């Protein structure tokens, strides 16, 4: 008799010998921060994306904060973003003292609805944080056109969208500064870390200073031109990042293959809606989520999957219904599309080394549960 099968985790980073080799190189060099590895990683990343500048930071959240600050967000200002995102897309505005204004999402893509964004603009709006959720590009050119008409900055939260393309253009190269993130569940990782990409020399120079305690680029270590932060990325993290960029095409391809397999395994399963494709756009696979029938008790399904050794997550919870945002006055009913999607969305185990056998098990367990589903 074999025991119960190995539990299947929700995410796993793809780390190999090249990551170990480059980390060891940094350790032996003695330059653990502000050494040569940071710029090597940044150059490789910028070249891969196809953008002029990339400035590494300590997290995606830090990058969003710096861009919100540069956009002029502050007390009395407002920043518009999606309620169907990771909380950092909204918190970056609160760090500056600005208020967050949520615009509802599109029912199929889960991305910001440009018409809802336009309706949310007020004379106090300073910036729009346009999120590319679950690696599917948002309608960034429409959002930029709206922002340009109103003289508002656009920040792209591309934390989940490394390698995605909007109408053939790589996310991060469509004109607004963008932030990518490297927490271990993202397409590529540096442990903790993030990066800001831009074609704008002034934005790039400003990020270099702001991430480094507001230092002048005069090279004088103790000259501080303005208030900055310590949002630097260390060279050990950059070493992992460089190795990941070298292997990025293969990393993304293995994730896409796993997503395709789920698509085949789950097609036709009653009561489950699969992720949409948008003609002309390329999704970069960050998570694999399905929408359950509204009558099904999604959270009970998560418990039943866990009992069968399959990790899953209610993903994403609506930001405006988090306690922090309820305390700021937000209530259920405010953003009905987001709330409906958020209540039904289920993230399944997803990473590049997930085997066909593991995926068959996930699909079979989900099908077995949904044959006689727990109801709300
Ligand atoms: C992961 C993520 C972030 C934040 O990145 P960290 O590196 O964890 O700070 C921001 N926005 C979105 C949409 C994310 O998924």
Coordinates of C-alpha atoms and ligand atoms in Angstrom, one line a residue:
X1 CA 0.0 0.0 0.0
X2 CA 1.4 3.4 -0.9
X3 CA 0.5 6.3 1.4
X4 CA -1.3 9.4 0.3
X5 CA 0.4 11.0 -2.8
X6 CA 2.8 13.9 -2.4
X7 CA 0.9 17.2 -1.9
X8 CA 1.1 19.5 -4.9
X9 CA 2.1 23.0 -4.0
X10 CA 0.6 26.2 -5.5
X11 CA 3.9 27.6 -6.8
X12 CA 7.6 26.8 -7.0
X13 CA 10.5 28.9 -8.3
X14 CA 12.6 27.5 -11.2
X15 CA 16.2 27.6 -9.9
X16 CA 19.2 25.8 -11.5
X17 CA 23.0 25.5 -11.4
X18 CA 23.5 28.9 -13.2
X19 CA 21.8 30.7 -10.4
X20 CA 24.1 28.9 -7.9
X21 CA 27.2 29.7 -10.0
X22 CA 26.4 33.5 -10.2
X23 CA 25.5 33.8 -6.5
X24 CA 28.8 32.1 -5.6
X25 CA 30.6 34.5 -7.9
X26 CA 29.1 37.5 -6.0
X27 CA 29.8 35.9 -2.6
X28 CA 33.5 35.3 -3.5
X29 CA 33.9 38.8 -5.0
X30 CA 33.1 40.5 -1.7
X31 CA 30.9 43.1 -3.5
X32 CA 27.5 42.2 -2.0
X33 CA 25.8 45.5 -2.9
X34 CA 26.5 48.3 -5.5
X35 CA 29.0 46.0 -7.2
X36 CA 29.1 45.0 -10.9
X37 CA 26.3 42.4 -10.7
X38 CA 23.5 44.9 -10.4
X39 CA 24.2 46.7 -13.7
X40 CA 24.9 43.4 -15.4
X41 CA 21.4 42.2 -14.4
X42 CA 19.8 45.5 -15.3
X43 CA 21.4 45.6 -18.8
X44 CA 20.3 42.0 -19.5
X45 CA 16.8 42.6 -18.3
X46 CA 16.4 45.9 -20.3
X47 CA 17.7 44.1 -23.4
X48 CA 15.4 41.2 -23.0
X49 CA 12.3 43.5 -22.6
X50 CA 13.5 45.8 -25.4
X51 CA 13.6 49.0 -23.3
X52 CA 16.4 51.6 -22.8
X53 CA 16.6 51.6 -19.1
X54 CA 16.0 49.2 -16.2
X55 CA 16.6 50.1 -12.6
X56 CA 16.4 47.3 -10.1
X57 CA 14.8 47.9 -6.7
X58 CA 14.2 45.9 -3.5
X59 CA 10.6 44.9 -4.5
X60 CA 7.9 45.5 -7.0
X61 CA 6.1 47.4 -4.3
X62 CA 9.1 49.7 -3.9
X63 CA 9.1 50.4 -7.6
X64 CA 5.4 51.3 -7.6
X65 CA 6.0 53.6 -4.7
X66 CA 8.8 55.5 -6.4
X67 CA 6.8 55.9 -9.6
X68 CA 3.7 57.1 -7.7
X69 CA 5.9 59.6 -5.9
X70 CA 7.4 60.8 -9.3
X71 CA 3.9 61.1 -10.7
X72 CA 3.2 63.8 -8.1
X73 CA 0.9 61.7 -6.0
X74 CA 0.7 63.1 -2.5
X75 CA -1.7 64.5 0.1
X76 CA -4.9 65.8 -1.6
X77 CA -4.2 63.8 -4.7
X78 CA -5.9 60.7 -6.1
X79 CA -4.6 57.6 -7.8
X80 CA -6.9 55.4 -9.9
X81 CA -6.3 51.6 -10.0
X82 CA -7.9 48.2 -10.2
X83 CA -9.6 46.6 -7.1
X84 CA -8.8 43.2 -8.7
X85 CA -5.0 43.1 -8.1
X86 CA -2.4 42.5 -5.4
X87 CA -2.7 45.1 -2.6
X88 CA 0.5 46.9 -3.6
X89 CA -1.2 48.3 -6.7
X90 CA -3.3 50.5 -4.4
X91 CA -1.0 50.8 -1.4
X92 CA 1.7 52.6 -3.5
X93 CA -0.7 55.6 -3.5
X94 CA -1.3 55.5 0.2
X95 CA 2.5 55.6 0.9
X96 CA 2.6 59.0 -0.8
X97 CA -0.4 60.4 1.2
X98 CA -2.7 60.3 -1.8
X99 CA -6.2 58.6 -1.9
X100 CA -7.0 55.5 -3.9
X101 CA -9.9 55.5 -6.3
X102 CA -10.9 52.1 -7.7
X103 CA -12.3 51.6 -11.2
X104 CA -14.2 48.4 -12.0
X105 CA -12.8 45.7 -14.2
X106 CA -13.8 43.9 -17.4
X107 CA -15.8 40.7 -16.8
X108 CA -13.7 38.5 -19.1
X109 CA -10.1 39.8 -18.9
X110 CA -10.3 40.9 -15.3
X111 CA -8.3 44.0 -16.3
X112 CA -9.3 47.7 -15.8
X113 CA -12.3 48.8 -17.9
X114 CA -11.0 52.0 -19.6
X115 CA -14.5 53.6 -19.5
X116 CA -14.6 53.1 -15.7
X117 CA -11.2 54.6 -15.5
X118 CA -12.3 57.7 -17.4
X119 CA -15.4 58.0 -15.2
X120 CA -13.3 57.9 -12.0
X121 CA -11.1 60.9 -13.0
X122 CA -11.5 64.1 -10.9
X123 CA -9.5 67.3 -10.8
X124 CA -7.4 65.7 -8.0
X125 CA -6.3 62.6 -10.1
X126 CA -2.5 62.4 -10.4
X127 CA -1.9 59.0 -11.8
X128 CA -3.4 55.7 -13.1
X129 CA -1.8 52.5 -12.0
X130 CA -2.7 50.2 -14.9
X131 CA -2.3 46.6 -13.9
X132 CA -1.8 43.7 -16.3
X133 CA -3.5 41.1 -14.2
X134 CA -2.6 37.4 -14.4
X135 CA -0.2 38.2 -17.2
X136 CA -2.9 39.4 -19.6
X137 CA -2.1 42.9 -20.9
X138 CA -4.7 45.5 -20.1
X139 CA -6.0 48.0 -22.8
X140 CA -3.0 50.2 -22.1
X141 CA -3.2 52.3 -25.2
X142 CA -6.8 53.3 -24.4
X143 CA -5.8 54.1 -20.8
X144 CA -2.9 56.1 -22.0
X145 CA -5.0 58.1 -24.4
X146 CA -7.5 58.9 -21.6
X147 CA -4.6 59.9 -19.3
X148 CA -3.0 62.1 -22.0
X149 CA -6.3 63.9 -22.5
X150 CA -6.5 64.8 -18.8
X151 CA -2.8 65.4 -18.2
X152 CA -2.4 62.4 -15.9
X153 CA 0.5 60.0 -15.4
X154 CA 0.3 56.3 -16.2
X155 CA 2.2 53.7 -14.2
X156 CA 2.2 50.1 -15.5
X157 CA 2.0 47.5 -12.8
X158 CA 3.5 44.7 -14.9
X159 CA 4.5 42.6 -11.8
X160 CA 2.5 39.6 -13.3
X161 CA 3.2 40.2 -16.9
X162 CA 6.9 39.7 -17.8
X163 CA 7.0 38.7 -21.5
X164 CA 3.3 39.5 -22.2
X165 CA 2.5 41.3 -25.4
X166 CA -0.2 43.9 -26.2
X167 CA -1.0 43.8 -29.9
X168 CA 2.5 42.4 -30.5
X169 CA 4.3 45.0 -28.3
X170 CA 6.1 43.8 -25.3
X171 CA 4.7 44.9 -22.0
X172 CA 7.0 47.5 -20.5
X173 CA 7.8 49.1 -23.9
X174 CA 4.5 50.9 -24.6
X175 CA 5.6 54.3 -23.4
X176 CA 4.8 54.5 -19.7
X177 CA 7.2 53.5 -16.9
X178 CA 6.5 49.9 -15.8
X179 CA 7.3 47.8 -12.7
X180 CA 8.1 44.1 -12.8
X181 CA 8.4 42.0 -9.6
X182 CA 10.5 39.1 -8.6
X183 CA 8.9 37.5 -5.5
X184 CA 9.4 33.7 -5.8
X185 CA 5.9 33.0 -7.2
X186 CA 6.4 35.3 -10.2
X187 CA 7.5 34.2 -13.7
X188 CA 11.1 34.9 -12.7
X189 CA 12.6 35.5 -9.2
X190 CA 15.4 37.3 -7.4
X191 CA 14.1 36.2 -3.9
X192 CA 12.7 39.6 -3.1
X193 CA 13.1 42.3 -5.8
X194 CA 11.6 44.3 -8.6
X195 CA 12.6 46.5 -11.5
X196 CA 11.4 49.8 -13.1
X197 CA 11.7 50.0 -16.9
X198 CA 11.5 53.2 -18.9
X199 CA 12.7 54.9 -22.1
X200 CA 12.8 58.2 -20.4
X201 CA 16.2 59.4 -19.2
X202 CA 14.8 61.7 -16.6
X203 CA 12.6 59.1 -15.0
X204 CA 15.5 56.7 -15.0
X205 CA 17.9 59.2 -13.3
X206 CA 15.3 60.0 -10.7
X207 CA 14.7 56.3 -9.8
X208 CA 18.5 55.8 -9.4
X209 CA 18.6 58.6 -6.9
X210 CA 15.3 57.9 -5.1
X211 CA 16.2 54.2 -4.6
X212 CA 19.5 55.2 -3.1
X213 CA 18.7 57.6 -0.3
X214 CA 18.2 60.5 -2.6
X215 CA 21.8 60.6 -3.5
X216 CA 23.1 62.9 -6.2
X217 CA 24.7 61.3 -9.2
X218 CA 27.9 63.3 -8.5
X219 CA 29.1 60.0 -6.9
X220 CA 29.5 61.6 -3.5
X221 CA 28.3 59.0 -1.1
X222 CA 27.2 61.6 1.5
X223 CA 25.5 64.1 -0.8
X224 CA 21.7 63.8 -0.5
X225 CA 19.8 66.1 -2.9
X226 CA 16.3 65.0 -1.8
X227 CA 14.4 62.6 0.4
X228 CA 15.0 59.1 -0.9
X229 CA 14.6 55.6 0.3
X230 CA 16.8 52.5 0.6
X231 CA 15.1 50.6 -2.1
X232 CA 18.3 49.1 -3.6
X233 CA 18.6 45.5 -4.8
X234 CA 21.6 43.7 -3.4
X235 CA 24.0 41.9 -5.7
X236 CA 23.1 38.4 -4.5
X237 CA 19.5 38.9 -5.7
X238 CA 20.8 40.5 -8.9
X239 CA 22.9 37.4 -9.5
X240 CA 19.8 35.2 -9.3
X241 CA 18.0 37.6 -11.6
X242 CA 20.8 37.6 -14.2
X243 CA 20.7 33.8 -14.3
X244 CA 16.9 33.9 -14.7
X245 CA 17.0 36.4 -17.5
X246 CA 19.5 34.2 -19.3
X247 CA 17.0 31.3 -19.1
X248 CA 13.9 33.4 -19.4
X249 CA 12.7 32.2 -22.8
X250 CA 12.8 28.6 -21.5
X251 CA 11.2 29.5 -18.2
X252 CA 8.3 31.2 -19.9
X253 CA 7.9 28.4 -22.5
X254 CA 7.6 25.8 -19.8
X255 CA 4.9 27.8 -18.0
X256 CA 3.0 28.2 -21.2
X257 CA 3.2 24.5 -21.9
X258 CA 1.8 23.8 -18.4
X259 CA -1.1 26.3 -19.0
X260 CA -1.9 24.6 -22.4
X261 CA -2.0 21.2 -20.6
X262 CA -4.5 22.6 -18.1
X263 CA -6.5 24.0 -20.9
X264 CA -6.8 20.6 -22.5
X265 CA -7.4 18.7 -19.2
X266 CA -10.1 21.1 -18.0
X267 CA -11.9 21.9 -21.3
X268 CA -15.5 20.8 -21.0
X269 CA -15.5 20.4 -17.2
X270 CA -19.0 21.5 -16.2
X271 CA -19.2 24.6 -13.9
X272 CA -15.7 25.8 -14.7
X273 CA -14.7 28.8 -16.9
X274 CA -11.1 28.8 -18.2
X275 CA -8.9 31.9 -18.7
X276 CA -9.8 33.9 -21.8
X277 CA -7.5 34.7 -24.7
X278 CA -7.6 38.1 -26.4
X279 CA -6.9 38.0 -30.1
X280 CA -3.6 39.7 -31.0
X281 CA -2.4 39.7 -27.4
X282 CA -0.1 37.2 -25.7
X283 CA -0.6 36.3 -22.1
X284 CA 2.5 35.5 -20.0
X285 CA 1.4 32.8 -17.7
X286 CA 1.7 33.9 -14.0
X287 CA -1.1 31.9 -12.4
X288 CA -3.7 29.4 -13.7
X289 CA -7.1 30.5 -12.4
X290 CA -10.6 29.2 -13.2
X291 CA -14.0 30.7 -12.5
X292 CA -16.3 28.4 -10.6
X293 CA -20.1 28.4 -11.0
X294 CA -21.5 31.2 -8.8
X295 CA -23.6 28.7 -6.9
X296 CA -20.6 26.7 -5.9
X297 CA -18.9 27.4 -2.5
X298 CA -15.4 28.3 -3.8
X299 CA -13.9 28.4 -0.3
X300 CA -15.3 24.9 0.5
X301 CA -13.8 23.6 -2.7
X302 CA -10.4 24.9 -1.6
X303 CA -10.7 23.0 1.6
X304 CA -11.7 19.8 -0.2
X305 CA -8.8 20.1 -2.6
X306 CA -6.4 20.7 0.3
X307 CA -7.7 17.5 2.0
X308 CA -6.8 15.7 -1.3
X309 CA -3.3 17.1 -1.3
X310 CA -3.9 19.8 -3.9
X311 CA -3.0 23.4 -2.9
X312 CA -5.3 26.2 -4.3
X313 CA -6.1 29.8 -3.4
X314 CA -9.0 32.2 -3.5
X315 CA -7.3 34.6 -5.9
X316 CA -7.6 37.5 -5.9
X317 CA -9.5 38.9 -3.0
X318 CA -10.9 42.4 -3.9
X319 CA -8.6 45.1 -2.5
X320 CA -11.4 47.4 -1.5
X321 CA -12.9 44.8 0.7
X322 CA -9.7 44.2 2.7
X323 CA -10.0 45.6 6.3
X324 CA -7.5 48.4 5.5
X325 CA -9.7 49.7 2.7
X326 CA -13.0 49.1 4.5
X327 CA -11.6 51.3 7.3
X328 CA -11.1 53.9 4.6
X329 CA -14.9 53.7 3.8
X330 CA -15.1 51.1 1.1
X331 CA -18.1 48.7 1.1
X332 CA -19.4 45.6 -0.8
X333 CA -21.5 46.5 -3.8
X334 CA -19.2 49.3 -4.9
X335 CA -17.4 47.4 -7.6
X336 CA -19.8 44.7 -8.7
X337 CA -17.8 43.1 -11.5
X338 CA -14.7 42.8 -9.4
X339 CA -16.7 41.4 -6.5
X340 CA -18.4 38.8 -8.6
X341 CA -15.2 37.6 -10.2
X342 CA -13.3 37.7 -6.9
X343 CA -15.9 35.4 -5.2
X344 CA -15.6 32.8 -7.9
X345 CA -11.9 32.8 -8.9
X346 CA -9.7 29.8 -7.9
X347 CA -6.0 29.6 -8.5
X348 CA -4.7 26.0 -9.1
X349 CA -1.1 24.8 -8.6
X350 CA 1.0 26.4 -11.3
X351 CA 4.7 26.4 -12.1
X352 CA 7.0 25.4 -14.9
X353 CA 8.0 22.0 -13.5
X354 CA 4.5 20.9 -12.7
X355 CA 4.3 17.4 -14.4
X356 CA 1.6 16.1 -16.6
X357 CA 0.8 13.5 -14.0
X358 CA 0.4 16.2 -11.3
X359 CA -1.9 18.2 -13.5
X360 CA -4.0 15.1 -14.3
X361 CA -4.4 14.6 -10.6
X362 CA -5.4 18.3 -10.0
X363 CA -8.0 18.0 -12.9
X364 CA -9.3 14.7 -11.6
X365 CA -9.7 15.9 -8.0
X366 CA -11.4 19.1 -9.1
X367 CA -13.8 17.1 -11.4
X368 CA -14.6 14.7 -8.5
X369 CA -15.4 17.6 -6.2
X370 CA -17.5 19.4 -8.8
X371 CA -19.5 16.3 -9.6
X372 CA -21.3 16.9 -6.3
X373 CA -20.1 20.4 -5.3
X374 CA -20.5 22.1 -2.0
X375 CA -23.0 25.0 -2.5
X376 CA -23.0 28.5 -1.1
Ligands
LIG1 C1 3.6 40.7 -6.8 C2 2.9 41.9 -7.2 C3 3.3 43.2 -6.8 C4 4.3 43.5 -5.7 O1 5.5 42.9 -5.9 P1 6.5 42.6 -4.6 O2 7.8 42.4 -5.2 O3 5.9 41.4 -3.9 O4 6.5 43.8 -3.8 C5 2.6 44.3 -7.3 N1 1.5 44.2 -8.1 C6 1.1 43.0 -8.5 C7 -0.1 42.9 -9.4 C8 1.7 41.8 -8.1 O5 1.3 40.6 -8.5

